[in-house]
PDB file of N, CA and C in Angstrom:
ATOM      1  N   UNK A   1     208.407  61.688 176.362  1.00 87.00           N
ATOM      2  CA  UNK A   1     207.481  61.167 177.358  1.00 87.00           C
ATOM      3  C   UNK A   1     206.854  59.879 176.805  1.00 87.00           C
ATOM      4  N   UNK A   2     206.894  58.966 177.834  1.00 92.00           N
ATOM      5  CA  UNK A   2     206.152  57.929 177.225  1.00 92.00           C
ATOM      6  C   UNK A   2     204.820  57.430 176.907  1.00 92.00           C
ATOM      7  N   UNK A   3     204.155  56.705 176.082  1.00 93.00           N
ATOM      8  CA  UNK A   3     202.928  56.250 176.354  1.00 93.00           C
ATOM      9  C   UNK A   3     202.424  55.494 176.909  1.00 93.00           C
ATOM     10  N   UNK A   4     201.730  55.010 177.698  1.00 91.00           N
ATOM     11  CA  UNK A   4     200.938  54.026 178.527  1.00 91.00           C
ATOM     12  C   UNK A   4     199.805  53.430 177.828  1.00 91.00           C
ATOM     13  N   UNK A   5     199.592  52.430 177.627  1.00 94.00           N
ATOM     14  CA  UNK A   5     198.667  51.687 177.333  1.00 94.00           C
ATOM     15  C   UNK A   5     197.941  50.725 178.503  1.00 94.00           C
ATOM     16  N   UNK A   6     196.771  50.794 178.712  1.00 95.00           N
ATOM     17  CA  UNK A   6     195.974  49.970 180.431  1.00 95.00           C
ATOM     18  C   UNK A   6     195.343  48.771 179.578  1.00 95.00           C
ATOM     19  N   UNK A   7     195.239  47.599 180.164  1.00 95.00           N
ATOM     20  CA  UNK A   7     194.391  46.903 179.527  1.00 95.00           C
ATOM     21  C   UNK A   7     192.800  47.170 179.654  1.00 95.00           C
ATOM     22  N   UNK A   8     192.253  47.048 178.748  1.00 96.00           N
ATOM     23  CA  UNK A   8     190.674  47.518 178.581  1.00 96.00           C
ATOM     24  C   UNK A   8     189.856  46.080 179.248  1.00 96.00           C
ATOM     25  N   UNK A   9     188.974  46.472 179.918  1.00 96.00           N
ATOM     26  CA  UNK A   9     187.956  45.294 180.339  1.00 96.00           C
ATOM     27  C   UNK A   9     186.728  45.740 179.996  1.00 96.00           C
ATOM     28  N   UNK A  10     186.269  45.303 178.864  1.00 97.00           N
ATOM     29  CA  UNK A  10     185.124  44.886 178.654  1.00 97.00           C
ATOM     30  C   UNK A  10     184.277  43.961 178.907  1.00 97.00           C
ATOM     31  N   UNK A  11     182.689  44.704 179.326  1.00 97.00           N
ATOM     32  CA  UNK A  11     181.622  43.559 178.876  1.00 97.00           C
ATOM     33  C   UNK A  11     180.530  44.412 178.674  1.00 97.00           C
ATOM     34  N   UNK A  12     179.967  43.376 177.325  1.00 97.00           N
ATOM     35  CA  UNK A  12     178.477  43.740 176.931  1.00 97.00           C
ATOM     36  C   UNK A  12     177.401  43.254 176.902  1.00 97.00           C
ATOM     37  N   UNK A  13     176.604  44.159 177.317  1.00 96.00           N
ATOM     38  CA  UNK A  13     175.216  43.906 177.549  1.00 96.00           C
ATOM     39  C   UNK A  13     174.407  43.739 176.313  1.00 96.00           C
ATOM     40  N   UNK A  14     173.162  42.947 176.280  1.00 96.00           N
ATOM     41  CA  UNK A  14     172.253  43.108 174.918  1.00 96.00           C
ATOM     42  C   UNK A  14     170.851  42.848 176.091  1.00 96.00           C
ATOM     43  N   UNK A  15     170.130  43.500 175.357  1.00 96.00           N
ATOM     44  CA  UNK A  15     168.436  43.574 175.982  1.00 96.00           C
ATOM     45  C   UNK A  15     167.289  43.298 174.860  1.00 96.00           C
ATOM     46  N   UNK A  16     166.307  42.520 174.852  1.00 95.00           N
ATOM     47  CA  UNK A  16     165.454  42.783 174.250  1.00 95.00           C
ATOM     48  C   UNK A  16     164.109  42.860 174.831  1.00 95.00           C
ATOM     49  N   UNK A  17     163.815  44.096 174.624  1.00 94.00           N
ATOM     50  CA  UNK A  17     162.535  44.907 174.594  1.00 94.00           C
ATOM     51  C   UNK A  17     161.551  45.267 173.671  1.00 94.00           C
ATOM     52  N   UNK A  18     160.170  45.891 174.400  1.00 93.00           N
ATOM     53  CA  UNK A  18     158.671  46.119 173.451  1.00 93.00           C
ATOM     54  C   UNK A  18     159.279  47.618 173.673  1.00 93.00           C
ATOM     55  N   UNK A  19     158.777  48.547 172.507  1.00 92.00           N
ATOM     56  CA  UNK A  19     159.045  49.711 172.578  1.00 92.00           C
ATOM     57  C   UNK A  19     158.247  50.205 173.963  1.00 92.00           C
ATOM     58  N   UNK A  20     158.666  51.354 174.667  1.00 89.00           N
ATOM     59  CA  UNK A  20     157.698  51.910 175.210  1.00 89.00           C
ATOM     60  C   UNK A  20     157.372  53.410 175.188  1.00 89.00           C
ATOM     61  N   UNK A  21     157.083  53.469 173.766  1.00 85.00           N
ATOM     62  CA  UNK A  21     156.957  55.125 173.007  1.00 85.00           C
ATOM     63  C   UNK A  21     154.808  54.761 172.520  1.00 85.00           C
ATOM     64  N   UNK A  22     154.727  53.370 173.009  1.00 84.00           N
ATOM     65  CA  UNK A  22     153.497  52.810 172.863  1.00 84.00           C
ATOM     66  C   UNK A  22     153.456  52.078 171.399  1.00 84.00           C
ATOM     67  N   UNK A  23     154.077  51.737 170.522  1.00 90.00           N
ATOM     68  CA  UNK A  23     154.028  51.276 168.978  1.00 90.00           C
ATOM     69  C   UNK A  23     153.991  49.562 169.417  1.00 90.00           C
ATOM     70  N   UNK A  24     154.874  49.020 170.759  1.00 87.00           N
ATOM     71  CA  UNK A  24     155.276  47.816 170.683  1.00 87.00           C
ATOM     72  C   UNK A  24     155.936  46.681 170.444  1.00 87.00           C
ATOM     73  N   UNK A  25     156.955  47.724 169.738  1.00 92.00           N
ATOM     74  CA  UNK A  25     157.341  46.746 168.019  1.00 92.00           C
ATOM     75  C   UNK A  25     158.892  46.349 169.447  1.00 92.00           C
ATOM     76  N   UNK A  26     159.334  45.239 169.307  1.00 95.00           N
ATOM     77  CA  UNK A  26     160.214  44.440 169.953  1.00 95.00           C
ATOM     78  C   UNK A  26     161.194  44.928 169.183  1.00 95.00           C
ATOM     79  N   UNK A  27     162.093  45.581 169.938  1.00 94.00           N
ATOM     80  CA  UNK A  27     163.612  46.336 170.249  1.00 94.00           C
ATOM     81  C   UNK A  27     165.121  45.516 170.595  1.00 94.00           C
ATOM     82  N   UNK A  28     165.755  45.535 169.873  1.00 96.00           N
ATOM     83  CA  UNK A  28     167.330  44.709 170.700  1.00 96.00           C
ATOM     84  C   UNK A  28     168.463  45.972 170.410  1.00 96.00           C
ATOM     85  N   UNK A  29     168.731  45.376 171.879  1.00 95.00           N
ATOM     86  CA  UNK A  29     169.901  47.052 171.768  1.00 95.00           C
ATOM     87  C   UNK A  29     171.024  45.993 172.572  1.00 95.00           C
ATOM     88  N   UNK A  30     172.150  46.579 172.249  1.00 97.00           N
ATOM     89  CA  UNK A  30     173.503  46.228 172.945  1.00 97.00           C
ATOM     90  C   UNK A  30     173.995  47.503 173.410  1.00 97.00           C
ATOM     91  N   UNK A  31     174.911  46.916 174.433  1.00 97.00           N
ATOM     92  CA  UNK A  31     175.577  48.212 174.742  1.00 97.00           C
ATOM     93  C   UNK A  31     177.376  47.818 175.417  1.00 97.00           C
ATOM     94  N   UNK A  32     178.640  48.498 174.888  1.00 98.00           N
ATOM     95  CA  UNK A  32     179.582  47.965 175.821  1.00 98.00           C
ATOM     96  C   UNK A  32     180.175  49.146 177.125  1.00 98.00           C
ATOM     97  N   UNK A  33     180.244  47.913 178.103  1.00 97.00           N
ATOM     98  CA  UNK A  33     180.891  48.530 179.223  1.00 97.00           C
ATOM     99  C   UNK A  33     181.968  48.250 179.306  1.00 97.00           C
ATOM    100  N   UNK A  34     183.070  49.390 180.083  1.00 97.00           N
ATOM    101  CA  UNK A  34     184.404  48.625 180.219  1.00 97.00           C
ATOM    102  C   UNK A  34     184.896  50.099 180.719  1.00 97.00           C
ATOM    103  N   UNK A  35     186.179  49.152 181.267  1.00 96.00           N
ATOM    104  CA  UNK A  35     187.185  50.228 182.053  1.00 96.00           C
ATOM    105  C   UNK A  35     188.549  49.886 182.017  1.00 96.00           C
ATOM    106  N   UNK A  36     189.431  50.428 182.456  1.00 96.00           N
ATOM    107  CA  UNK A  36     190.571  50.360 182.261  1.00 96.00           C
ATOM    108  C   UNK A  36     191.126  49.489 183.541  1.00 96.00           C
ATOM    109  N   UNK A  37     192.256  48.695 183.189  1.00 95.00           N
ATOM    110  CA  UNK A  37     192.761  48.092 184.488  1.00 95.00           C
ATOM    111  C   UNK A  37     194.220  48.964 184.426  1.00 95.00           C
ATOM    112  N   UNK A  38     194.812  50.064 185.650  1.00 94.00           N
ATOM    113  CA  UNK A  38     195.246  50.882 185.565  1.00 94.00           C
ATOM    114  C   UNK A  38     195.762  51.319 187.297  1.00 94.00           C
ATOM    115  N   UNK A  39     196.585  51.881 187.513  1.00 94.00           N
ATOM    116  CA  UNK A  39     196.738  52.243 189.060  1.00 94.00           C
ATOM    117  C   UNK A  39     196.064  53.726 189.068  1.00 94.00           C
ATOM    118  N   UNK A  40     195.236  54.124 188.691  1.00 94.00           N
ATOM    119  CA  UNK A  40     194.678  55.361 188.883  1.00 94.00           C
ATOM    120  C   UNK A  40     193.574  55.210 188.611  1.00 94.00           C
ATOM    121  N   UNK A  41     193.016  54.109 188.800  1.00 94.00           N
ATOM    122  CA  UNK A  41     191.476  53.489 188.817  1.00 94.00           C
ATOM    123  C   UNK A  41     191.748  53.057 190.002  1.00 94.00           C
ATOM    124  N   UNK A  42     190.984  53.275 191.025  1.00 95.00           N
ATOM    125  CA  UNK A  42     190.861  53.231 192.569  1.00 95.00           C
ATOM    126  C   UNK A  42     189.565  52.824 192.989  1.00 95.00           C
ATOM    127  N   UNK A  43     189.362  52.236 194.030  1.00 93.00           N
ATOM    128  CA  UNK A  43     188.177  51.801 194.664  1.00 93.00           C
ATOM    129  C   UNK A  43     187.850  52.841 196.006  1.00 93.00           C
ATOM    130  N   UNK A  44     187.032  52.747 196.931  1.00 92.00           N
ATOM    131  CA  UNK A  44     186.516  53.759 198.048  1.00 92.00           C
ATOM    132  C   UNK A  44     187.826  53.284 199.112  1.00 92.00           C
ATOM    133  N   UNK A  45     188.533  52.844 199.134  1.00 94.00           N
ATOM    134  CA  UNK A  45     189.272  52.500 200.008  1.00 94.00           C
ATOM    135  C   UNK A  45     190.901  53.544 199.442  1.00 94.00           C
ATOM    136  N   UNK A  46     190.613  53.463 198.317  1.00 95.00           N
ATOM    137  CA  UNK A  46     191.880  54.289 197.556  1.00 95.00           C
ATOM    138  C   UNK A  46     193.164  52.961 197.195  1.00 95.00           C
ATOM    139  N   UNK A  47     192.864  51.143 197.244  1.00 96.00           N
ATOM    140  CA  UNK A  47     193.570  50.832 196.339  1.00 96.00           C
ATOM    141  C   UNK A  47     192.782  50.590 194.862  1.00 96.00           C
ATOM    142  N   UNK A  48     194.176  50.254 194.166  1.00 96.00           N
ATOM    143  CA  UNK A  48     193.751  50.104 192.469  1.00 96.00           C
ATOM    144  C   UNK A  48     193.101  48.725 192.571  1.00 96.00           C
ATOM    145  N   UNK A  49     191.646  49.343 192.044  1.00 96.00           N
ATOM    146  CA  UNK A  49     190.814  48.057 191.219  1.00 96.00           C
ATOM    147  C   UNK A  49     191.447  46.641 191.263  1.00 96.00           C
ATOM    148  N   UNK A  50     190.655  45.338 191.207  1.00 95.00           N
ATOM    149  CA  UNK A  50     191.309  44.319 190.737  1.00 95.00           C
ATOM    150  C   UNK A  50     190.257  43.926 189.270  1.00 95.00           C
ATOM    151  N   UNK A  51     190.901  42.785 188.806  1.00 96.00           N
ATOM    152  CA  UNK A  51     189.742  42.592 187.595  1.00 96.00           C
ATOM    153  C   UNK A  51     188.533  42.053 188.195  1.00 96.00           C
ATOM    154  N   UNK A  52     188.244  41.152 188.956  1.00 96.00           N
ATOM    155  CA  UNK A  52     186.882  41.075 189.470  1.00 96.00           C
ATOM    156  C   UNK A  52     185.901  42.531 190.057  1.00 96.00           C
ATOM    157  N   UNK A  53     186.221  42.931 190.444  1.00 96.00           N
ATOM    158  CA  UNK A  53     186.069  44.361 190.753  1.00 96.00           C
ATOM    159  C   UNK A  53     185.207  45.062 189.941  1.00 96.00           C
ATOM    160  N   UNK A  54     185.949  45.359 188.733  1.00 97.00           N
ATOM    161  CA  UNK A  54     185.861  45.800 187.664  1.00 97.00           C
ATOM    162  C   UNK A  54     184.523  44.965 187.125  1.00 97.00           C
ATOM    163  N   UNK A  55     184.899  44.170 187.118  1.00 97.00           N
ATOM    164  CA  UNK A  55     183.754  43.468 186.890  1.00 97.00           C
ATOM    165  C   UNK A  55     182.070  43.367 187.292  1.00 97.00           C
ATOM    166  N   UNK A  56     182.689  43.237 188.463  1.00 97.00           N
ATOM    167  CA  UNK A  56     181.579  43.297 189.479  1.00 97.00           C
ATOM    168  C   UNK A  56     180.625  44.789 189.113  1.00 97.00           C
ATOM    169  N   UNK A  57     181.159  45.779 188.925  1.00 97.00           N
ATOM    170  CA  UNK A  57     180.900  47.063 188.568  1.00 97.00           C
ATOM    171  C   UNK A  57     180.322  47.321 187.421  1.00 97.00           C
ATOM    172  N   UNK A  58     180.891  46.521 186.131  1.00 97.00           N
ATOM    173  CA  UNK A  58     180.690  46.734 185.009  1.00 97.00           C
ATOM    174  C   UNK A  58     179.131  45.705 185.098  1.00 97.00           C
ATOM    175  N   UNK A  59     178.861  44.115 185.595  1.00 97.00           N
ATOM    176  CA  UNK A  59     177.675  43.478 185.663  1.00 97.00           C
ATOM    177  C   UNK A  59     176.820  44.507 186.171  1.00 97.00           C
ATOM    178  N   UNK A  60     176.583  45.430 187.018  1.00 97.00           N
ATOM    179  CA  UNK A  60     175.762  46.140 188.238  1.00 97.00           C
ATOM    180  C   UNK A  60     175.310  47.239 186.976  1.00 97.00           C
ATOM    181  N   UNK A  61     175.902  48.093 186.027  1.00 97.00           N
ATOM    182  CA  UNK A  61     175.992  48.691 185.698  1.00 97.00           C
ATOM    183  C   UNK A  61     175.196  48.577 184.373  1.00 97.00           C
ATOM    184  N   UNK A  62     174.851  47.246 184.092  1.00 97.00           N
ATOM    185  CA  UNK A  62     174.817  46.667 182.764  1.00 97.00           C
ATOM    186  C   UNK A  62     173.297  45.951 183.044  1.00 97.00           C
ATOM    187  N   UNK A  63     172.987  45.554 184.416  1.00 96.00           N
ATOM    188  CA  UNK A  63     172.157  45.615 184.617  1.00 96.00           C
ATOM    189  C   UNK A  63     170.827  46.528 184.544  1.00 96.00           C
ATOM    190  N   UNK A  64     171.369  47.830 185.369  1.00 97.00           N
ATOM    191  CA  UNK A  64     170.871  48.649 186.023  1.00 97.00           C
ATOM    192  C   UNK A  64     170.025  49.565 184.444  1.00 97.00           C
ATOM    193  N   UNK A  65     171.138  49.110 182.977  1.00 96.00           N
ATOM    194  CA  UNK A  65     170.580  49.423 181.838  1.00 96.00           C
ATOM    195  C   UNK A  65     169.476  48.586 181.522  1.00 96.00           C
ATOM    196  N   UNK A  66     169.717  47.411 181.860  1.00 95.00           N
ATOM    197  CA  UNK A  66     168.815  46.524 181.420  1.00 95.00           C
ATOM    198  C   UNK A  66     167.425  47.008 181.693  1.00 95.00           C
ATOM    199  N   UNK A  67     167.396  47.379 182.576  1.00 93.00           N
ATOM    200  CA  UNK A  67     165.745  47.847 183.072  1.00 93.00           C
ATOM    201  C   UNK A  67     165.773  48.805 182.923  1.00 93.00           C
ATOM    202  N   UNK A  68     166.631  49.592 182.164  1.00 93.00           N
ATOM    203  CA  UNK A  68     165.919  50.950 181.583  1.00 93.00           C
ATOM    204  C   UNK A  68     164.746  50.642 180.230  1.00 93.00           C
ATOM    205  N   UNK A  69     163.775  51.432 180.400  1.00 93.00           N
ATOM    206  CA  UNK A  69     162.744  51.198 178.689  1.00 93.00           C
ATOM    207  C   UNK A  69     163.352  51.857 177.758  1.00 93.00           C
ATOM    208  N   UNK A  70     163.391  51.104 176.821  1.00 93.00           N
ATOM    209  CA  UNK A  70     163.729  51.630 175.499  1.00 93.00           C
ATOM    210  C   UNK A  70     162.336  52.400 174.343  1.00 93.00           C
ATOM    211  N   UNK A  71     162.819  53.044 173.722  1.00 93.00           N
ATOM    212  CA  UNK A  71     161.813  53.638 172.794  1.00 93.00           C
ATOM    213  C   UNK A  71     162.329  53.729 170.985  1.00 93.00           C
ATOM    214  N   UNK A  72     161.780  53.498 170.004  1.00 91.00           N
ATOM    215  CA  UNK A  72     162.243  53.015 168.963  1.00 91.00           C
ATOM    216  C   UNK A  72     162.266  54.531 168.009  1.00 91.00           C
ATOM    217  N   UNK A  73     162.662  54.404 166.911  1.00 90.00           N
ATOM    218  CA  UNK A  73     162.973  55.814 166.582  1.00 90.00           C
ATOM    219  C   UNK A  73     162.388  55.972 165.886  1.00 90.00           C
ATOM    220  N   UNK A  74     161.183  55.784 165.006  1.00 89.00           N
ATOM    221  CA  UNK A  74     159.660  55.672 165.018  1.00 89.00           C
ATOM    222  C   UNK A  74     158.633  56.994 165.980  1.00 89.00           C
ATOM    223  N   UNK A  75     158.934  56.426 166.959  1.00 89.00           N
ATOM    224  CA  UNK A  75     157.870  57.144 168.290  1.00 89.00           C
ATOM    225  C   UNK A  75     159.322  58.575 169.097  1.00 89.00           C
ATOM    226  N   UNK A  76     160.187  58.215 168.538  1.00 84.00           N
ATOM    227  CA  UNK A  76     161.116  59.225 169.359  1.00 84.00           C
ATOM    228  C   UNK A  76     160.930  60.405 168.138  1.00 84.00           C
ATOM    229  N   UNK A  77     160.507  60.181 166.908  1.00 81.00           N
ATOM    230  CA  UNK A  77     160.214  61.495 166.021  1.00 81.00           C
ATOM    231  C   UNK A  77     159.434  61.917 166.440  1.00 81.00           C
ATOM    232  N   UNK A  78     158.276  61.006 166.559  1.00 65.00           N
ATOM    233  CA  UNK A  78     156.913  61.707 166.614  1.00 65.00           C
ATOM    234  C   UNK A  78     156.316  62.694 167.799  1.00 65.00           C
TER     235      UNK A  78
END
């Protein structure tokens, strides 16, 4: 049987933030998104993804982290 290899699409996000565990102390976090470009990656319509797509999905997504608060690991013991 063979193997398949999909090309990977990445993108990453970086944020910098004040803790909000209350300490303050300014936070930088990255994070990567990505998905496969693949015919079994489908959209609501049921065709396969294109790379903008993907994209489009992965920005929305990368966002949607962005405005999450972060908390530093400091105040996440305590």
């Amino acid at each position: 049987m063979p193997t398949y290899r999909f090309q990977e699409i990445p993108l990453y996000g970086t944020k910098n933030v004040k803790c909000a565990g209350g300490c303050g102390k300014k936070l930088r976090r990255q994070r990567k998104f990505s998905q496969t470009l693949n015919p079994f990656n489908k959209g609501a319509d049921g065709r396969p993804k294109t790379v903008q797509q993907i994209y489009a999905e992965l920005a929305d997504k990368a966002k949607q982290w962005e405005s999450t608060p972060e908390t530093c690991r400091n105040c996440q013991v305590a």
